[in-house]
Short mmCIF file of C-alpha atoms and ligand atoms in Angstrom, two decimals:
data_model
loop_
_atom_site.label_atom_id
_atom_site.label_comp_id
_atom_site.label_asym_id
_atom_site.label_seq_id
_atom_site.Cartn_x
_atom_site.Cartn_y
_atom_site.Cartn_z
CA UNK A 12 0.00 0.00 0.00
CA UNK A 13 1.28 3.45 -0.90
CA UNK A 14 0.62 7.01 -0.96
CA UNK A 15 -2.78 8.24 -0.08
CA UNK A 16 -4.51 4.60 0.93
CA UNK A 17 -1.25 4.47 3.35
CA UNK A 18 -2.36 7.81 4.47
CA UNK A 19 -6.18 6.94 4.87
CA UNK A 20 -5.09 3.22 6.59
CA UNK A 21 -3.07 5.43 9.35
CA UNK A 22 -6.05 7.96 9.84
CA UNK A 23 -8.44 5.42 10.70
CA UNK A 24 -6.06 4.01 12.97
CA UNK A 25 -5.37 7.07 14.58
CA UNK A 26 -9.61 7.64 14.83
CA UNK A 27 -8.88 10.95 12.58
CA UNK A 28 -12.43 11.53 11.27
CA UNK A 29 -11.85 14.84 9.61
CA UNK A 30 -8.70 13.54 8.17
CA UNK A 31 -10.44 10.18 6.57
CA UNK A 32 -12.80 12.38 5.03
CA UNK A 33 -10.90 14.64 3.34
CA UNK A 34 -8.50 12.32 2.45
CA UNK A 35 -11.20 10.01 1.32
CA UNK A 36 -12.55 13.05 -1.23
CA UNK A 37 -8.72 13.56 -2.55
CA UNK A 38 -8.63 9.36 -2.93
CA UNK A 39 -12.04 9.56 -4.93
CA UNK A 40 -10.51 12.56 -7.07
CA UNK A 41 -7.49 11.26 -8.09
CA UNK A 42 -9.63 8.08 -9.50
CA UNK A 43 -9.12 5.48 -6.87
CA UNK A 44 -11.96 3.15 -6.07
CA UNK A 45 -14.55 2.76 -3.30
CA UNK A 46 -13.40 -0.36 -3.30
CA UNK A 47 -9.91 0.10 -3.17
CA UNK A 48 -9.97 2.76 -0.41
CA UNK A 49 -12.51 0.00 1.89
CA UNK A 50 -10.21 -2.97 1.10
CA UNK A 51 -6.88 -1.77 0.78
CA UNK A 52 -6.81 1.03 3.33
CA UNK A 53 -10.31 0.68 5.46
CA UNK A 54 -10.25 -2.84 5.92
CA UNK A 55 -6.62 -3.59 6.83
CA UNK A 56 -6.87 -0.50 9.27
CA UNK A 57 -9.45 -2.02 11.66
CA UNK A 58 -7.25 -5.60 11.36
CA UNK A 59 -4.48 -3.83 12.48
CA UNK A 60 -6.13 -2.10 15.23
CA UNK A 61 -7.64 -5.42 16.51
CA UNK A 62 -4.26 -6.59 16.75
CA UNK A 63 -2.86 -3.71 18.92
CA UNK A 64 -6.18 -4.16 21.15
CA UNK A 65 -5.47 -7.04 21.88
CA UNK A 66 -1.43 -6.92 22.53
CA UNK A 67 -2.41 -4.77 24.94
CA UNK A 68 -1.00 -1.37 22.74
CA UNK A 69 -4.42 -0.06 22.37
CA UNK A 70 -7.31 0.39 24.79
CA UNK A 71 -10.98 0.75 24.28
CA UNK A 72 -11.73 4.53 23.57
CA UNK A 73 -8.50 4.36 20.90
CA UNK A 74 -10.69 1.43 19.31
CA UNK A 75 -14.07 3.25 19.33
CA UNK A 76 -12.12 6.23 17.68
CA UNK A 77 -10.63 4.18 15.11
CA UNK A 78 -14.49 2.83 14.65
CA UNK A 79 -16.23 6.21 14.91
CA UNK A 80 -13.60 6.92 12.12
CA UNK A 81 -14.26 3.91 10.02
CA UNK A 82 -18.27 4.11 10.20
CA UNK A 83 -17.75 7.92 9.14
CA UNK A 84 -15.72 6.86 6.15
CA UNK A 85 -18.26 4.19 4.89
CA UNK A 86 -21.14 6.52 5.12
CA UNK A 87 -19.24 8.56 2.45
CA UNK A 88 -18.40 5.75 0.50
CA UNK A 89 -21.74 4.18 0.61
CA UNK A 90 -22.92 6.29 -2.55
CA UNK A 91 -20.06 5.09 -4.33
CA UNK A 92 -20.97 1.16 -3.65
CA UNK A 93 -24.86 1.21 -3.69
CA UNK A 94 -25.92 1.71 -7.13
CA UNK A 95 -29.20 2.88 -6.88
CA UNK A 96 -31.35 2.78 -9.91
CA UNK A 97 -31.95 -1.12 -9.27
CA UNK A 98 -35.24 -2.49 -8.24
CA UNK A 99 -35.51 -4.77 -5.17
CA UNK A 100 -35.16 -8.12 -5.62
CA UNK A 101 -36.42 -9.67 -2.32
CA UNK A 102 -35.83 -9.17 1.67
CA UNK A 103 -33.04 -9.93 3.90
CA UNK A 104 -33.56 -9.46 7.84
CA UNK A 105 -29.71 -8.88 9.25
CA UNK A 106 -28.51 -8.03 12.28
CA UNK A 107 -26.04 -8.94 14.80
CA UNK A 108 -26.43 -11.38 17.32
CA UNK A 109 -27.71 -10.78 21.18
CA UNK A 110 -24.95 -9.38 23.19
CA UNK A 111 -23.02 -8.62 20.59
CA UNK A 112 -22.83 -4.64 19.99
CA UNK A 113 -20.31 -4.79 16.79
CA UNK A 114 -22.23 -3.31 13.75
CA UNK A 115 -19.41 -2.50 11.49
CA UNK A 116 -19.16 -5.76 9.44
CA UNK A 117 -23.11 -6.11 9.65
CA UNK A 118 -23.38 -2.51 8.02
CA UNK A 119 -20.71 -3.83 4.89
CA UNK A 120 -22.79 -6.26 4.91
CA UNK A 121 -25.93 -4.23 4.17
CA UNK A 122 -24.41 -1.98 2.09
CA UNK A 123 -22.69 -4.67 -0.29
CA UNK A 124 -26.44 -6.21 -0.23
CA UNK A 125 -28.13 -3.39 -0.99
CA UNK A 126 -25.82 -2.94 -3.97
CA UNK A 127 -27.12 -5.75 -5.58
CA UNK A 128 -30.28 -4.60 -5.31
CA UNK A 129 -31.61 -6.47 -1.87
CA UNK A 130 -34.33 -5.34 0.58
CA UNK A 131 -32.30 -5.04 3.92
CA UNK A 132 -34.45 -4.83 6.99
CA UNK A 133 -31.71 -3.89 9.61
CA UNK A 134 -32.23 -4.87 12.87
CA UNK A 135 -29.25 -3.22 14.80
CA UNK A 136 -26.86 -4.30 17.39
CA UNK A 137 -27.94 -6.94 20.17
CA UNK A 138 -31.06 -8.84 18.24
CA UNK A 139 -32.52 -11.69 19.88
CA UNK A 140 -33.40 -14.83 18.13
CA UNK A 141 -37.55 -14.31 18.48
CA UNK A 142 -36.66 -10.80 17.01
CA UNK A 143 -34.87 -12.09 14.17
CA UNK A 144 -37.56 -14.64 12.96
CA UNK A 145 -40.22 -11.64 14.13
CA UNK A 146 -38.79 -9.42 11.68
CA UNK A 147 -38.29 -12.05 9.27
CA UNK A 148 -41.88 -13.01 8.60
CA UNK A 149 -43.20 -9.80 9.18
CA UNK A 150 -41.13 -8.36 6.25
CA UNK A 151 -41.54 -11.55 4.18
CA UNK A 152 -37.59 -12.20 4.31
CA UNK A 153 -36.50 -15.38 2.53
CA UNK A 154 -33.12 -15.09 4.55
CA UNK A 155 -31.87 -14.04 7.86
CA UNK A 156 -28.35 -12.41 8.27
CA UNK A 157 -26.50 -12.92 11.73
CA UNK A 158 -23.33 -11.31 12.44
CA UNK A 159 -21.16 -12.34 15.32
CA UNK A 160 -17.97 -10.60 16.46
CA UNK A 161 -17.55 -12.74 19.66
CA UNK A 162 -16.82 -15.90 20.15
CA UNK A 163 -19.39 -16.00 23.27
CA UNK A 164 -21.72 -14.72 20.98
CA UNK A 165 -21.65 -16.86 18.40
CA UNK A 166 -24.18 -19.37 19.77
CA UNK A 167 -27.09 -16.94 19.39
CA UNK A 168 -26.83 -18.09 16.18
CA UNK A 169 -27.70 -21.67 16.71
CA UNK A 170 -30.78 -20.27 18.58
CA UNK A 171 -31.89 -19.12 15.52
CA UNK A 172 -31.43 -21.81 13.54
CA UNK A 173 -33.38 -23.86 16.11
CA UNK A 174 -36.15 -21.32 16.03
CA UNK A 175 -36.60 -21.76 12.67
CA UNK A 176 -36.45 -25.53 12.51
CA UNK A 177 -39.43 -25.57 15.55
CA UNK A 178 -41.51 -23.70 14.00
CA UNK A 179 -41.09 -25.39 10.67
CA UNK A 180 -39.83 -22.63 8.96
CA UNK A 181 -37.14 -24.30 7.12
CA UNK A 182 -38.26 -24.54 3.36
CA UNK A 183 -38.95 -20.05 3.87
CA UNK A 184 -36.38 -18.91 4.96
CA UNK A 185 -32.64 -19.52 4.84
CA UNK A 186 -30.11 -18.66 7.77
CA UNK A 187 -27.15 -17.19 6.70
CA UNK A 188 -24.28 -16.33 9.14
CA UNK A 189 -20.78 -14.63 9.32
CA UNK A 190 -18.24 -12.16 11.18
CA UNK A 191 -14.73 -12.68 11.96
CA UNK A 192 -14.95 -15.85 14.52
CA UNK A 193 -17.25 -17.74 12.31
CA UNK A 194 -16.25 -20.36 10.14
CA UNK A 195 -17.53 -23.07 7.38
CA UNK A 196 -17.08 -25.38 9.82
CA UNK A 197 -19.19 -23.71 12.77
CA UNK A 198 -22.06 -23.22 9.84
CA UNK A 199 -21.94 -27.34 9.50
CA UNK A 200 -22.22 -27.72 13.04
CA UNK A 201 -24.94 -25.69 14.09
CA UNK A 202 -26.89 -26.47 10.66
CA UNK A 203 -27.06 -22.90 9.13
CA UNK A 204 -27.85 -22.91 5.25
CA UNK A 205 -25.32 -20.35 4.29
CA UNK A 206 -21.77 -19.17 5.95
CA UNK A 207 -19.14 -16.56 4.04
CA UNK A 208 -16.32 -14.81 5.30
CA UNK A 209 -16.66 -11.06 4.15
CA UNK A 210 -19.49 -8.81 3.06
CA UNK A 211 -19.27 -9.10 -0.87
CA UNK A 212 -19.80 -12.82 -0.97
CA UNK A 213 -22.42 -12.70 1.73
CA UNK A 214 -24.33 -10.24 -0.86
CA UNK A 215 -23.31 -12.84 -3.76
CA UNK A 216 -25.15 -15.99 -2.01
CA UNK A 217 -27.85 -13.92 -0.37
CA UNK A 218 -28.67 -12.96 -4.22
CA UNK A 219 -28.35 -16.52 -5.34
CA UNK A 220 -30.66 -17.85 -2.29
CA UNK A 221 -33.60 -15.32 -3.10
CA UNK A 222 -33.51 -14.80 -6.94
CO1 B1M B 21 -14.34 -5.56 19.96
N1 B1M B 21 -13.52 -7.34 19.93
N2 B1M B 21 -14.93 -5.85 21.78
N3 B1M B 21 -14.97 -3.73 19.88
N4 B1M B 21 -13.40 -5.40 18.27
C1 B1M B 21 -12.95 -7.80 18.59
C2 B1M B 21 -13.99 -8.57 17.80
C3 B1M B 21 -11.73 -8.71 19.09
C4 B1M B 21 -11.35 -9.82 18.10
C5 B1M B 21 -10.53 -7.80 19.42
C6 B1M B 21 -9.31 -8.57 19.88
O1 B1M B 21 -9.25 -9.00 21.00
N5 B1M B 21 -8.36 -8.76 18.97
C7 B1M B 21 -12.29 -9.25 20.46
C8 B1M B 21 -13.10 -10.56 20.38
C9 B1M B 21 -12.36 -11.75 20.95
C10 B1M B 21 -13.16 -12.99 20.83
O2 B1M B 21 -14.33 -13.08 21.00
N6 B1M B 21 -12.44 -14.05 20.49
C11 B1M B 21 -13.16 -8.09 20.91
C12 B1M B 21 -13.56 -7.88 22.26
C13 B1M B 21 -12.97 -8.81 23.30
C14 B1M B 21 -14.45 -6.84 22.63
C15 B1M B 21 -15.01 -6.53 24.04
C16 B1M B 21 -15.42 -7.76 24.86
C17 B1M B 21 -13.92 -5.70 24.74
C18 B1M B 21 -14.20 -5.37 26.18
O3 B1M B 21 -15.17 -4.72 26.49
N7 B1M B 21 -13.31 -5.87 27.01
C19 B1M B 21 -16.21 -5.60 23.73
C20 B1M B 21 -17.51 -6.39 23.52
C21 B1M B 21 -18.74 -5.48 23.39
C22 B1M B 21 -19.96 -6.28 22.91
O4 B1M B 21 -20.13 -6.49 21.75
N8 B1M B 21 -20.77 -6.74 23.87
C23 B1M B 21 -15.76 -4.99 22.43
C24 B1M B 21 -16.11 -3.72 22.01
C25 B1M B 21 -15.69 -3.13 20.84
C26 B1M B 21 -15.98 -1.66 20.47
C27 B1M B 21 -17.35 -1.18 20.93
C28 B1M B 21 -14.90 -0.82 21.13
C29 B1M B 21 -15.75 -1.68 18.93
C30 B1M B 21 -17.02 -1.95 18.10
C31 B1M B 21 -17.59 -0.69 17.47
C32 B1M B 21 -18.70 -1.04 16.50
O5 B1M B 21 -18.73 -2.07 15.85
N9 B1M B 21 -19.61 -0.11 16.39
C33 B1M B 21 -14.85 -2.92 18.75
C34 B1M B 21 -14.07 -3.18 17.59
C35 B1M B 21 -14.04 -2.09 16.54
C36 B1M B 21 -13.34 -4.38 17.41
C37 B1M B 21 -12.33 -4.76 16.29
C38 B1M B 21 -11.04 -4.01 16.59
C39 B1M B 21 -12.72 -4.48 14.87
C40 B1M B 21 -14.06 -5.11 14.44
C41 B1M B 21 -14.42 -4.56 13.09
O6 B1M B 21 -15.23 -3.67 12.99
N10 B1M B 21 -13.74 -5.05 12.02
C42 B1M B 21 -12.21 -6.33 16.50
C43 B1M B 21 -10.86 -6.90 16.08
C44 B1M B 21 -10.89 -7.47 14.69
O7 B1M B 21 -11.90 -7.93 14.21
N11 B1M B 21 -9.77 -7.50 14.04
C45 B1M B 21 -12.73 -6.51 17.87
C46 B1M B 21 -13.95 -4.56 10.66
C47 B1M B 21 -15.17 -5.27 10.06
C48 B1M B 21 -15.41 -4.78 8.65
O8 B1M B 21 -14.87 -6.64 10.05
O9 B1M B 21 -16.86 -7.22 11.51
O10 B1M B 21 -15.14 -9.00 10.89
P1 B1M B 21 -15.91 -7.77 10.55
O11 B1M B 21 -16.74 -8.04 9.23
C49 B1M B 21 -16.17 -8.70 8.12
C50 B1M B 21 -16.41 -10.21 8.08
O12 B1M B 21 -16.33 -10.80 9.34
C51 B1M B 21 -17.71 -10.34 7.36
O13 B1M B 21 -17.78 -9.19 6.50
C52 B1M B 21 -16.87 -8.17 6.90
C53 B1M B 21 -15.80 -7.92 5.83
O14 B1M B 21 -16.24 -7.90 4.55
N12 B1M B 21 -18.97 -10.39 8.10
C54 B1M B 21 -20.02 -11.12 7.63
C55 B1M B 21 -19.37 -9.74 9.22
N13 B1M B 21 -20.65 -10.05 9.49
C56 B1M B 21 -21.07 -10.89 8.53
C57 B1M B 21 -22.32 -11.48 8.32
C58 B1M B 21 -22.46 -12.33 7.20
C59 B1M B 21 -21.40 -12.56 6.35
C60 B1M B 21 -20.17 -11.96 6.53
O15 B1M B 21 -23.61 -12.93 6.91
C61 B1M B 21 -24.80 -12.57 7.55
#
């Protein structure tokens, strides 16, 4: 990484909001991707801050900062990765998991969904299985979403899955799940219908399960 994605990559880091803006305006100027300046600046920052958090370099508010920073940064970017002329093509309900407050993947998530051309019903921070499946017939949602940052988190998700299987809900509605502790093999334990490990190929196979 060079130049001004170096430059961005540091500012989120540093929880520079200003800074990532402006910098994210000169990025989009001098013809660098959306995409480039999430994955190969964005992205990478937050990796590298979970890293110092948990070495002990970094506390908690320095963390928040750096996310404060990041969410402000996608917001601007969000134009840039949602095309919006396309008509929806069915419902997701997403959300991440009860006790869980980490929203940053779940909004990539979103926005990469919405971008090719999804319904997302979001559901927040801290959703509860009943809520999930709530929301999901409610809205008509052939799949759920659950994001889990925490690995004492992550069997919320199996409550879900359950919920659906009891109330025979199976054939309707798919459950998809993801975030940075979950894996293909946690998906085949806890019988989940879709797992994927970042937010453009959770888009990809929510597309392919709906339409
Ligand atoms: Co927290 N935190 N945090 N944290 N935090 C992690 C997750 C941690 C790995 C840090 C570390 O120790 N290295 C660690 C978890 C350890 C574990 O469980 N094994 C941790 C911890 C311990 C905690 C607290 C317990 C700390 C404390 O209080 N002592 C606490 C828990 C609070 C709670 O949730 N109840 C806590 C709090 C926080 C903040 C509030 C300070 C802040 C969150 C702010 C926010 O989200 N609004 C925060 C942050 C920012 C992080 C790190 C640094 C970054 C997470 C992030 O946003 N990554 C994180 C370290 C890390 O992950 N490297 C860490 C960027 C984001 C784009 O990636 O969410 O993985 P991610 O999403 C990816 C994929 O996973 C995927 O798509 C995205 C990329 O394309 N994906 C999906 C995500 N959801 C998906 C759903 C899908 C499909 C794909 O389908 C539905």
């Amino acid at each position: 990484m060079t130049g001004i994605l170096d430059d961005i990559n540091g500012s989120v880091q540093k929880g520079r909001e200003k800074s990532v803006s402006d910098l994210i305006v000169a990025a989009l100027e001098d013809g660098v991707s959306a995409r480039s300046i999430l994955e190969e600046a964005m992205l990478p920052a937050m990796d590298t801050v979970g890293g110092k958090f948990k070495s002990g370099e970094l506390f908690i508010p320095h963390v928040l900062m750096a996310a404060k920073a990041m969410k402000a940064g996608m917001a601007q970017l969000r134009p840039y990765l949602v095309a919006s002329d396309v008509k929806p093509k069915g419902t997701v309900v997403l959300g991440t998991v009860k006790g869980d407050l980490h929203d940053i993947g779940k909004n990539l998530v979103k926005m990469m969904m919405e971008g090719k051309g999804l319904d997302v019903v979001d559901l927040g921070v801290d959703v509860s299985a009943e809520k999930f499946v709530s929301a999901a017939l409610e809205n008509g949602a052939a799949v759920i979403g659950c994001s889990a940052l925490l690995t004492t988190t992550m069997p919320e998700m199996k409550k879900v899955v359950e919920l659906i299987k009891s109330e025979n809900l199976s054939e309707k509605i798919k459950v998809m799940i993801g975030g940075a502790p979950v894996t293909q093999q946690y998906c085949d334990a806890i019988n989940a219908d879709i797992y994927t490990p970042d937010a453009a190929s959770a888009a990809e196979a929510a597309f392919s399960a709906i339409v």
